[in-house]
Amino acid sequence: MTEFMVGSVAAGKIPYGESSTGSNLPEPKELVFELDEKAKRAIKTSETNFAELIGQHELEVLQYEGLGKNALKTYKISPDATAQLIKQLAFHKLHGRPGVCYESAQTRKFAMGRTEVIRAASSESKEWAEAMLSSEKTDSKRFMLFKKAVNRHLQYAAWAADGQGVDRHLFGLKRLLKEGEETPRLYDDVAYGRTNHWELSTSNLSSKWLDGWGYGEDQYDFVIVGGGLAGLVLAARLSEDSSTTILVLEAGATGDEVADTINHPGRAYYAGLVGTDYDWKWTSVPQPHVKDRTMAWPGGRLLGGSSALNGCYLVRPSSVEVDAWHELINGLDGADNWTSEKFFAAMDKSETFTPPLQDIQNIGNIQYVASSHGSSGPLHASYPAYLPQIVNHWTGTLANVGIHPSSDPSDGDASGAYVTTMTINPTNWTRSYSKSAYIDPYYRPNLHILTNAPVTRIIFDGTKATSVEYGQDRHTVKVGKEVLVSAGPIGSPATLMRSGVGPRDVLDAAGVSTVVELPGVGQHLQDHLASGVVFTTEAETAGSVFANTSNVYSTTPEFLSYVNPAIAYANTADLVGDAAAFRDEVMAEIDNAAGQIPSSDSSVIAGFKAVYTASAQKLLTTSSGQMELLLALNSPGAITVQAALQRPFSHGRLYINSSNPFDPPVIDPGYMANAADLTMFREGLKLARKIGETEPLKSVITGEQLPGANITTDDQWNEWILENLHTEFHPSCSCSMLPKDLGGVVDAHLKVYGLDNVRVIDSSVFPIEWAAHMMAPTYGLAEQAADIIKAQHPSSGGSGGGSGSGSGGSGSSGNNHSGSLPRFSTSSTSFATMGCTLALVLFSLVF
């Protein structure tokens, strides 16, 4: 404590009055200290008693390979947290229970030296200690539990740093609260005051009031809201400049606890994370045009976001779609950042392409052009290690119904039939996603990632973001340069609205003070809708292999890399025949359609008409896909040809209805409000049925299970569709990049209109729903955004090491670490690989 106080006084952090020369003080006098015989006898007796006491101890040594200083340096684990855990392990070894270890922690709130008392034991440290002492636990399991215990300790640190604890001096320093500051509510809890479970924190966070030695900082150049796909790309790219500090605030966990589920893509079908605590589990409001059904809207709530739990589809949009987007923003400063040429180059930058295995290429009739892909990006792009023989029939069958096989779907024309690239690491057949590709392989001390830290709002001084508030306890962190909102198509507009940026009527109704009125926030919401025709089969499917528990192959990484890669994109002519006539019918309804959108704001209405016109006039009569067709083989005894509407003319919105940041937003996608969507959907499912009735796929089909042969007329199809459609999990467009007078939320530099230093960077900014899956374009968006930001904030010197090599680690055996994960997070490894030994010499008391 004295060391902290002296250092703080020296740093000028503590006011201690005016200085004095001491000229009026009396001369110092020497105090002579001599031991008399009584004191000497007491010392001798103490020494004897101590020797006898030590003689009753048993000497025990605990030795564990790989848990020492090298581990702390390599993986940036808090030394203080580690020391506490080692104490817990030692005590547990001796006594079979957690030890009551106390120490002090400095706080951020108390300028005059307040400290907190802690009890460092936690349920997580107990579980780790038990695993360390159990011969049945593996090193990987022990390290996973160790990380959990460290993360719990860091959470205690955050609480204590904010003064959320019990005073070390029995409340004696309450008077050191800053003037006008309320006493923490925790102190009013009588039960808490009587308990000895004071599980708070220790001094591993430095204080803005007192000098400390920990990792914490309370200001960063860039604060990234959301550690999902785009957020982690930004974190990696911006931290390449070692002079720039970045904090990522992620609402969910690291995902390390469920790494096995994440790493094997096929588990997304059989035992995935949808519906678990790693899923936001959003739901829509009842949809009046879809029989008042509510729809589940999953979303990844962990590092990597939905890239950690999705189907791994790395499908790019067509260049005509990107050109339509560019025309919508033409005239905005920076619009040329979003030409087809630059956007495809950004997608290339994100990936390293690996061709398929030869037998896989033969089964799938896979065609590709390697030069249309990236060759040195962090993200792996490849193909599964297993394909059912049924896939061999896909492109030939599609050719027989008039949809051509594509030889190069990644170079600007995504139409046709093909086996698509997936985000699969071919070195170990695991999922490659934003965390494993962009974060795990690199150590950047200037990049901090804080998990379980949901952002509650951005705080402004006028129109400048000065800090970001997060967590249940509403902690804040200061912003040096910019806030980058990357919370996804639901989280990003919700974050803006909770911060006072959005439609005024929504903010007023929710009780949120308006900072900037921006009517387009949450508007223009679009989504893909899907359903499928299910056929029966006796041929081998991925689902039948997985269901055969005696088949050892079903648990291998090779098999679990399979995620239905056979797809096709059908254009308007493939579906309705006369594309020009259908376009004219759609355009004739534009005013009626505009009257159905959930906004009366003139700019939002104008923006809807602009997007509607672009979708109809620019895209309906091109080769661009309007329906996706997908061969799904993940059920035993079944072949499903899924049809998914790609570019809906029905737009919805999302909004907040309370000021509580932990209340979910209201999601109203407006499904099927436009009749053109139902027509397109119906014709897509008819085509799916035709595919199953066409050779060579027909040769392995024994019948139609759903919707069944009794569904034949348009009315019957329509009824069945409305009862069975579901989201394809691709919402976007809720913070559209459009001119402000078209209801835009961000400009071509991704800056939020009306704010000085806030950008939105994720799939919410696309104004047009792609005929593609969302990952590839979102990776490209984030890569391009990082370059835009770097251009505005040139490096002041230093390099954090590139993120551009193709060695991005992935999966349980694919990590290729050159350091650690950023602070506040840790990376998996084995105790046996740390290269360091720690011996604990313990004295066991015998009573």
GROMACS .gro file of N, CA and C in nm, residues 466-594:
model
  387
  466THR      N    1  -1.707   0.997  -2.672
  466THR     CA    2  -1.595   1.012  -2.579
  466THR      C    3  -1.567   0.887  -2.498
  467SER      N    4  -1.668   0.801  -2.484
  467SER     CA    5  -1.648   0.677  -2.409
  467SER      C    6  -1.754   0.577  -2.447
  468VAL      N    7  -1.730   0.453  -2.409
  468VAL     CA    8  -1.825   0.345  -2.434
  468VAL      C    9  -1.857   0.279  -2.300
  469GLU      N   10  -1.985   0.258  -2.277
  469GLU     CA   11  -2.032   0.197  -2.152
  469GLU      C   12  -2.063   0.050  -2.178
  470TYR      N   13  -2.026  -0.035  -2.082
  470TYR     CA   14  -2.047  -0.178  -2.105
  470TYR      C   15  -2.069  -0.251  -1.973
  471GLY      N   16  -2.130  -0.368  -1.983
  471GLY     CA   17  -2.146  -0.457  -1.868
  471GLY      C   18  -2.266  -0.422  -1.781
  472GLN      N   19  -2.305  -0.520  -1.701
  472GLN     CA   20  -2.417  -0.501  -1.610
  472GLN      C   21  -2.391  -0.387  -1.512
  473ASP      N   22  -2.264  -0.366  -1.478
  473ASP     CA   23  -2.229  -0.261  -1.382
  473ASP      C   24  -2.196  -0.128  -1.449
  474ARG      N   25  -2.217  -0.121  -1.579
  474ARG     CA   26  -2.202   0.003  -1.656
  474ARG      C   27  -2.062   0.064  -1.642
  475HIS      N   28  -1.961  -0.018  -1.663
  475HIS     CA   29  -1.825   0.035  -1.668
  475HIS      C   30  -1.809   0.121  -1.794
  476THR      N   31  -1.711   0.207  -1.794
  476THR     CA   32  -1.686   0.290  -1.912
  476THR      C   33  -1.539   0.284  -1.950
  477VAL      N   34  -1.513   0.301  -2.078
  477VAL     CA   35  -1.378   0.311  -2.129
  477VAL      C   36  -1.374   0.430  -2.224
  478LYS      N   37  -1.268   0.509  -2.215
  478LYS     CA   38  -1.257   0.630  -2.297
  478LYS      C   39  -1.212   0.597  -2.439
  479VAL      N   40  -1.251   0.683  -2.531
  479VAL     CA   41  -1.222   0.666  -2.672
  479VAL      C   42  -1.124   0.775  -2.716
  480GLY      N   43  -1.008   0.734  -2.768
  480GLY     CA   44  -0.911   0.831  -2.814
  480GLY      C   45  -0.940   0.881  -2.955
  481LYS      N   46  -0.979   0.791  -3.044
  481LYS     CA   47  -1.002   0.828  -3.184
  481LYS      C   48  -1.144   0.795  -3.230
  482GLU      N   49  -1.179   0.666  -3.235
  482GLU     CA   50  -1.308   0.630  -3.293
  482GLU      C   51  -1.371   0.512  -3.221
  483VAL      N   52  -1.504   0.506  -3.232
  483VAL     CA   53  -1.580   0.388  -3.196
  483VAL      C   54  -1.620   0.318  -3.326
  484LEU      N   55  -1.591   0.190  -3.334
  484LEU     CA   56  -1.624   0.110  -3.451
  484LEU      C   57  -1.731   0.009  -3.410
  485VAL      N   58  -1.851   0.029  -3.458
  485VAL     CA   59  -1.964  -0.056  -3.419
  485VAL      C   60  -1.972  -0.172  -3.517
  486SER      N   61  -1.949  -0.292  -3.464
  486SER     CA   62  -1.950  -0.413  -3.546
  486SER      C   63  -2.030  -0.522  -3.473
  487ALA      N   64  -2.149  -0.484  -3.432
  487ALA     CA   65  -2.232  -0.574  -3.353
  487ALA      C   66  -2.331  -0.652  -3.437
  488GLY      N   67  -2.321  -0.641  -3.570
  488GLY     CA   68  -2.407  -0.718  -3.658
  488GLY      C   69  -2.534  -0.648  -3.695
  489PRO      N   70  -2.614  -0.708  -3.785
  489PRO     CA   71  -2.733  -0.640  -3.837
  489PRO      C   72  -2.842  -0.619  -3.735
  490ILE      N   73  -2.836  -0.686  -3.621
  490ILE     CA   74  -2.931  -0.661  -3.513
  490ILE      C   75  -2.865  -0.574  -3.406
  491GLY      N   76  -2.746  -0.611  -3.364
  491GLY     CA   77  -2.679  -0.539  -3.256
  491GLY      C   78  -2.636  -0.399  -3.290
  492SER      N   79  -2.593  -0.375  -3.415
  492SER     CA   80  -2.542  -0.241  -3.449
  492SER      C   81  -2.652  -0.134  -3.447
  493PRO      N   82  -2.765  -0.154  -3.516
  493PRO     CA   83  -2.869  -0.051  -3.504
  493PRO      C   84  -2.923  -0.038  -3.363
  494ALA      N   85  -2.931  -0.149  -3.289
  494ALA     CA   86  -2.978  -0.141  -3.151
  494ALA      C   87  -2.882  -0.060  -3.066
  495THR      N   88  -2.751  -0.079  -3.087
  495THR     CA   89  -2.652  -0.002  -3.011
  495THR      C   90  -2.663   0.147  -3.041
  496LEU      N   91  -2.680   0.182  -3.168
  496LEU     CA   92  -2.695   0.323  -3.203
  496LEU      C   93  -2.819   0.382  -3.136
  497MET      N   94  -2.930   0.311  -3.141
  497MET     CA   95  -3.053   0.365  -3.083
  497MET      C   96  -3.041   0.378  -2.931
  498ARG      N   97  -2.980   0.282  -2.865
  498ARG     CA   98  -2.962   0.292  -2.720
  498ARG      C   99  -2.871   0.409  -2.684
  499SER      N  100  -2.791   0.451  -2.780
  499SER     CA  101  -2.698   0.563  -2.757
  499SER      C  102  -2.757   0.697  -2.798
  500GLY      N  103  -2.884   0.696  -2.843
  500GLY     CA  104  -2.949   0.822  -2.880
  500GLY      C  105  -2.939   0.858  -3.026
  501VAL      N  106  -2.908   0.759  -3.111
  501VAL     CA  107  -2.893   0.785  -3.255
  501VAL      C  108  -2.994   0.698  -3.329
  502GLY      N  109  -3.093   0.760  -3.391
  502GLY     CA  110  -3.194   0.683  -3.461
  502GLY      C  111  -3.320   0.764  -3.485
  503PRO      N  112  -3.430   0.697  -3.521
  503PRO     CA  113  -3.556   0.768  -3.543
  503PRO      C  114  -3.606   0.832  -3.413
  504ARG      N  115  -3.642   0.959  -3.418
  504ARG     CA  116  -3.680   1.030  -3.295
  504ARG      C  117  -3.802   0.967  -3.228
  505ASP      N  118  -3.899   0.922  -3.309
  505ASP     CA  119  -4.018   0.864  -3.248
  505ASP      C  120  -3.985   0.737  -3.170
  506VAL      N  121  -3.894   0.658  -3.223
  506VAL     CA  122  -3.851   0.537  -3.154
  506VAL      C  123  -3.778   0.572  -3.024
  507LEU      N  124  -3.687   0.667  -3.031
  507LEU     CA  125  -3.610   0.705  -2.912
  507LEU      C  126  -3.700   0.764  -2.806
  508ASP      N  127  -3.793   0.850  -2.846
  508ASP     CA  128  -3.885   0.909  -2.748
  508ASP      C  129  -3.968   0.802  -2.680
  509ALA      N  130  -4.020   0.709  -2.757
  509ALA     CA  131  -4.106   0.604  -2.700
  509ALA      C  132  -4.027   0.514  -2.606
  510ALA      N  133  -3.898   0.496  -2.633
  510ALA     CA  134  -3.815   0.410  -2.550
  510ALA      C  135  -3.756   0.485  -2.430
  511GLY      N  136  -3.774   0.616  -2.424
  511GLY     CA  137  -3.719   0.693  -2.314
  511GLY      C  138  -3.571   0.721  -2.326
  512VAL      N  139  -3.520   0.729  -2.450
  512VAL     CA  140  -3.378   0.756  -2.474
  512VAL      C  141  -3.364   0.897  -2.531
  513SER      N  142  -3.278   0.977  -2.474
  513SER     CA  143  -3.256   1.113  -2.521
  513SER      C  144  -3.189   1.111  -2.658
  514THR      N  145  -3.235   1.196  -2.746
  514THR     CA  146  -3.183   1.199  -2.883
  514THR      C  147  -3.052   1.276  -2.888
  515VAL      N  148  -2.949   1.212  -2.944
  515VAL     CA  149  -2.822   1.278  -2.972
  515VAL      C  150  -2.821   1.325  -3.117
  516VAL      N  151  -2.856   1.234  -3.208
  516VAL     CA  152  -2.869   1.266  -3.350
  516VAL      C  153  -2.991   1.195  -3.404
  517GLU      N  154  -3.081   1.271  -3.464
  517GLU     CA  155  -3.198   1.208  -3.526
  517GLU      C  156  -3.155   1.152  -3.661
  518LEU      N  157  -3.172   1.021  -3.677
  518LEU     CA  158  -3.130   0.953  -3.799
  518LEU      C  159  -3.236   0.848  -3.832
  519PRO      N  160  -3.334   0.883  -3.915
  519PRO     CA  161  -3.451   0.797  -3.935
  519PRO      C  162  -3.421   0.660  -3.993
  520GLY      N  163  -3.309   0.644  -4.065
  520GLY     CA  164  -3.282   0.517  -4.132
  520GLY      C  165  -3.228   0.407  -4.043
  521VAL      N  166  -3.192   0.438  -3.918
  521VAL     CA  167  -3.137   0.336  -3.829
  521VAL      C  168  -3.243   0.229  -3.802
  522GLY      N  169  -3.210   0.105  -3.836
  522GLY     CA  170  -3.301  -0.007  -3.816
  522GLY      C  171  -3.395  -0.031  -3.933
  523GLN      N  172  -3.399   0.060  -4.030
  523GLN     CA  173  -3.487   0.045  -4.146
  523GLN      C  174  -3.417  -0.033  -4.258
  524HIS      N  175  -3.490  -0.058  -4.367
  524HIS     CA  176  -3.439  -0.129  -4.485
  524HIS      C  177  -3.400  -0.274  -4.453
  525LEU      N  178  -3.447  -0.330  -4.342
  525LEU     CA  179  -3.409  -0.464  -4.299
  525LEU      C  180  -3.453  -0.568  -4.403
  526GLN      N  181  -3.359  -0.652  -4.446
  526GLN     CA  182  -3.388  -0.757  -4.544
  526GLN      C  183  -3.328  -0.889  -4.496
  527ASP      N  184  -3.385  -0.999  -4.546
  527ASP     CA  185  -3.339  -1.132  -4.503
  527ASP      C  186  -3.368  -1.234  -4.612
  528HIS      N  187  -3.292  -1.341  -4.613
  528HIS     CA  188  -3.320  -1.454  -4.701
  528HIS      C  189  -3.420  -1.549  -4.635
  529LEU      N  190  -3.513  -1.599  -4.713
  529LEU     CA  191  -3.611  -1.697  -4.664
  529LEU      C  192  -3.592  -1.828  -4.738
  530ALA      N  193  -3.612  -1.940  -4.669
  530ALA     CA  194  -3.584  -2.070  -4.730
  530ALA      C  195  -3.688  -2.173  -4.690
  531SER      N  196  -3.701  -2.274  -4.772
  531SER     CA  197  -3.774  -2.397  -4.744
  531SER      C  198  -3.720  -2.501  -4.843
  532GLY      N  199  -3.775  -2.621  -4.844
  532GLY     CA  200  -3.718  -2.722  -4.932
  532GLY      C  201  -3.813  -2.834  -4.966
  533VAL      N  202  -3.782  -2.902  -5.074
  533VAL     CA  203  -3.853  -3.023  -5.114
  533VAL      C  204  -3.769  -3.141  -5.065
  534VAL      N  205  -3.832  -3.228  -4.986
  534VAL     CA  206  -3.759  -3.340  -4.925
  534VAL      C  207  -3.795  -3.469  -4.998
  535PHE      N  208  -3.691  -3.538  -5.044
  535PHE     CA  209  -3.707  -3.666  -5.113
  535PHE      C  210  -3.650  -3.778  -5.026
  536THR      N  211  -3.698  -3.897  -5.043
  536THR     CA  212  -3.643  -4.013  -4.973
  536THR      C  213  -3.539  -4.081  -5.060
  537THR      N  214  -3.447  -4.151  -4.994
  537THR     CA  215  -3.339  -4.219  -5.066
  537THR      C  216  -3.286  -4.335  -4.984
  538GLU      N  217  -3.228  -4.430  -5.051
  538GLU     CA  218  -3.157  -4.539  -4.985
  538GLU      C  219  -3.006  -4.524  -5.003
  539ALA      N  220  -2.965  -4.422  -5.072
  539ALA     CA  221  -2.822  -4.398  -5.094
  539ALA      C  222  -2.759  -4.339  -4.968
  540GLU      N  223  -2.626  -4.347  -4.962
  540GLU     CA  224  -2.554  -4.291  -4.847
  540GLU      C  225  -2.563  -4.139  -4.848
  541THR      N  226  -2.602  -4.083  -4.734
  541THR     CA  227  -2.597  -3.939  -4.712
  541THR      C  228  -2.505  -3.912  -4.593
  542ALA      N  229  -2.467  -3.788  -4.576
  542ALA     CA  230  -2.388  -3.754  -4.457
  542ALA      C  231  -2.466  -3.787  -4.331
  543GLY      N  232  -2.599  -3.764  -4.337
  543GLY     CA  233  -2.682  -3.795  -4.221
  543GLY      C  234  -2.683  -3.943  -4.187
  544SER      N  235  -2.683  -4.029  -4.286
  544SER     CA  236  -2.684  -4.174  -4.258
  544SER      C  237  -2.550  -4.220  -4.202
  545VAL      N  238  -2.441  -4.159  -4.251
  545VAL     CA  239  -2.310  -4.193  -4.194
  545VAL      C  240  -2.303  -4.151  -4.049
  546PHE      N  241  -2.348  -4.031  -4.019
  546PHE     CA  242  -2.342  -3.982  -3.882
  546PHE      C  243  -2.431  -4.064  -3.788
  547ALA      N  244  -2.546  -4.110  -3.840
  547ALA     CA  245  -2.639  -4.186  -3.756
  547ALA      C  246  -2.588  -4.326  -3.724
  548ASN      N  247  -2.493  -4.374  -3.801
  548ASN     CA  248  -2.437  -4.508  -3.779
  548ASN      C  249  -2.327  -4.498  -3.674
  549THR      N  250  -2.364  -4.518  -3.550
  549THR     CA  251  -2.269  -4.498  -3.439
  549THR      C  252  -2.155  -4.599  -3.441
  550SER      N  253  -2.172  -4.709  -3.513
  550SER     CA  254  -2.064  -4.808  -3.521
  550SER      C  255  -1.961  -4.771  -3.628
  551ASN      N  256  -1.991  -4.668  -3.705
  551ASN     CA  257  -1.900  -4.625  -3.810
  551ASN      C  258  -1.800  -4.525  -3.751
  552VAL      N  259  -1.678  -4.571  -3.731
  552VAL     CA  260  -1.576  -4.485  -3.669
  552VAL      C  261  -1.551  -4.359  -3.751
  553TYR      N  262  -1.566  -4.369  -3.881
  553TYR     CA  263  -1.540  -4.254  -3.970
  553TYR      C  264  -1.629  -4.135  -3.937
  554SER      N  265  -1.747  -4.161  -3.880
  554SER     CA  266  -1.843  -4.053  -3.854
  554SER      C  267  -1.795  -3.954  -3.750
  555THR      N  268  -1.690  -3.986  -3.676
  555THR     CA  269  -1.640  -3.894  -3.573
  555THR      C  270  -1.506  -3.832  -3.613
  556THR      N  271  -1.461  -3.858  -3.736
  556THR     CA  272  -1.332  -3.806  -3.777
  556THR      C  273  -1.343  -3.662  -3.824
  557PRO      N  274  -1.233  -3.585  -3.814
  557PRO     CA  275  -1.235  -3.448  -3.866
  557PRO      C  276  -1.269  -3.442  -4.014
  558GLU      N  277  -1.226  -3.542  -4.091
  558GLU     CA  278  -1.253  -3.542  -4.233
  558GLU      C  279  -1.403  -3.546  -4.260
  559PHE      N  280  -1.472  -3.639  -4.195
  559PHE     CA  281  -1.617  -3.647  -4.216
  559PHE      C  282  -1.687  -3.522  -4.165
  560LEU      N  283  -1.646  -3.474  -4.047
  560LEU     CA  284  -1.714  -3.360  -3.985
  560LEU      C  285  -1.681  -3.228  -4.054
  561SER      N  286  -1.600  -3.232  -4.159
  561SER     CA  287  -1.578  -3.109  -4.238
  561SER      C  288  -1.687  -3.090  -4.343
  562TYR      N  289  -1.779  -3.185  -4.355
  562TYR     CA  290  -1.882  -3.177  -4.459
  562TYR      C  291  -1.998  -3.088  -4.416
  563VAL      N  292  -2.032  -2.989  -4.501
  563VAL     CA  293  -2.144  -2.898  -4.473
  563VAL      C  294  -2.220  -2.860  -4.600
  564ASN      N  295  -2.267  -2.958  -4.676
  564ASN     CA  296  -2.356  -2.936  -4.791
  564ASN      C  297  -2.307  -2.827  -4.887
  565PRO      N  298  -2.198  -2.849  -4.959
  565PRO     CA  299  -2.142  -2.742  -5.042
  565PRO      C  300  -2.201  -2.731  -5.182
  566ALA      N  301  -2.288  -2.823  -5.222
  566ALA     CA  302  -2.343  -2.819  -5.358
  566ALA      C  303  -2.458  -2.719  -5.365
  567ILE      N  304  -2.441  -2.613  -5.444
  567ILE     CA  305  -2.541  -2.507  -5.452
  567ILE      C  306  -2.560  -2.465  -5.597
  568ALA      N  307  -2.659  -2.379  -5.619
  568ALA     CA  308  -2.682  -2.319  -5.751
  568ALA      C  309  -2.760  -2.191  -5.731
  569TYR      N  310  -2.747  -2.100  -5.825
  569TYR     CA  311  -2.824  -1.976  -5.823
  569TYR      C  312  -2.903  -1.965  -5.953
  570ALA      N  313  -3.036  -1.962  -5.938
  570ALA     CA  314  -3.126  -1.953  -6.052
  570ALA      C  315  -3.168  -1.808  -6.073
  571ASN      N  316  -3.163  -1.759  -6.197
  571ASN     CA  317  -3.202  -1.621  -6.224
  571ASN      C  318  -3.352  -1.613  -6.254
  572THR      N  319  -3.398  -1.493  -6.278
  572THR     CA  320  -3.542  -1.472  -6.299
  572THR      C  321  -3.596  -1.553  -6.415
  573ALA      N  322  -3.523  -1.557  -6.524
  573ALA     CA  323  -3.568  -1.633  -6.641
  573ALA      C  324  -3.579  -1.781  -6.610
  574ASP      N  325  -3.488  -1.834  -6.527
  574ASP     CA  326  -3.496  -1.974  -6.488
  574ASP      C  327  -3.625  -2.004  -6.412
  575LEU      N  328  -3.678  -1.901  -6.346
  575LEU     CA  329  -3.791  -1.921  -6.256
  575LEU      C  330  -3.926  -1.890  -6.319
  576VAL      N  331  -3.934  -1.775  -6.389
  576VAL     CA  332  -4.065  -1.733  -6.441
  576VAL      C  333  -4.068  -1.722  -6.592
  577GLY      N  334  -3.956  -1.746  -6.657
  577GLY     CA  335  -3.953  -1.740  -6.803
  577GLY      C  336  -3.924  -1.601  -6.857
  578ASP      N  337  -4.023  -1.515  -6.859
  578ASP     CA  338  -4.009  -1.380  -6.915
  578ASP      C  339  -3.964  -1.283  -6.805
  579ALA      N  340  -3.835  -1.263  -6.795
  579ALA     CA  341  -3.782  -1.179  -6.688
  579ALA      C  342  -3.824  -1.034  -6.704
  580ALA      N  343  -3.828  -0.983  -6.827
  580ALA     CA  344  -3.864  -0.843  -6.850
  580ALA      C  345  -4.008  -0.816  -6.811
  581ALA      N  346  -4.097  -0.908  -6.842
  581ALA     CA  347  -4.237  -0.891  -6.805
  581ALA      C  348  -4.254  -0.893  -6.653
  582PHE      N  349  -4.182  -0.982  -6.586
  582PHE     CA  350  -4.190  -0.987  -6.439
  582PHE      C  351  -4.135  -0.859  -6.379
  583ARG      N  352  -4.026  -0.809  -6.435
  583ARG     CA  353  -3.970  -0.681  -6.387
  583ARG      C  354  -4.073  -0.570  -6.399
  584ASP      N  355  -4.142  -0.563  -6.511
  584ASP     CA  356  -4.242  -0.456  -6.531
  584ASP      C  357  -4.356  -0.469  -6.430
  585GLU      N  358  -4.398  -0.592  -6.399
  585GLU     CA  359  -4.503  -0.613  -6.300
  585GLU      C  360  -4.457  -0.564  -6.163
  586VAL      N  361  -4.332  -0.595  -6.129
  586VAL     CA  362  -4.279  -0.553  -5.999
  586VAL      C  363  -4.271  -0.400  -5.992
  587MET      N  364  -4.222  -0.335  -6.097
  587MET     CA  365  -4.208  -0.190  -6.095
  587MET      C  366  -4.345  -0.121  -6.091
  588ALA      N  367  -4.447  -0.182  -6.147
  588ALA     CA  368  -4.581  -0.122  -6.144
  588ALA      C  369  -4.636  -0.112  -6.001
  589GLU      N  370  -4.579  -0.190  -5.909
  589GLU     CA  371  -4.628  -0.195  -5.771
  589GLU      C  372  -4.541  -0.113  -5.675
  590ILE      N  373  -4.449  -0.032  -5.727
  590ILE     CA  374  -4.353   0.033  -5.638
  590ILE      C  375  -4.420   0.127  -5.538
  591ASP      N  376  -4.521   0.203  -5.580
  591ASP     CA  377  -4.585   0.295  -5.486
  591ASP      C  378  -4.665   0.220  -5.379
  592ASN      N  379  -4.733   0.114  -5.420
  592ASN     CA  380  -4.804   0.032  -5.322
  592ASN      C  381  -4.707  -0.031  -5.222
  593ALA      N  382  -4.593  -0.077  -5.275
  593ALA     CA  383  -4.493  -0.137  -5.188
  593ALA      C  384  -4.436  -0.035  -5.090
  594ALA      N  385  -4.412   0.087  -5.139
  594ALA     CA  386  -4.359   0.191  -5.051
  594ALA      C  387  -4.457   0.226  -4.940
   0.00000   0.00000   0.00000
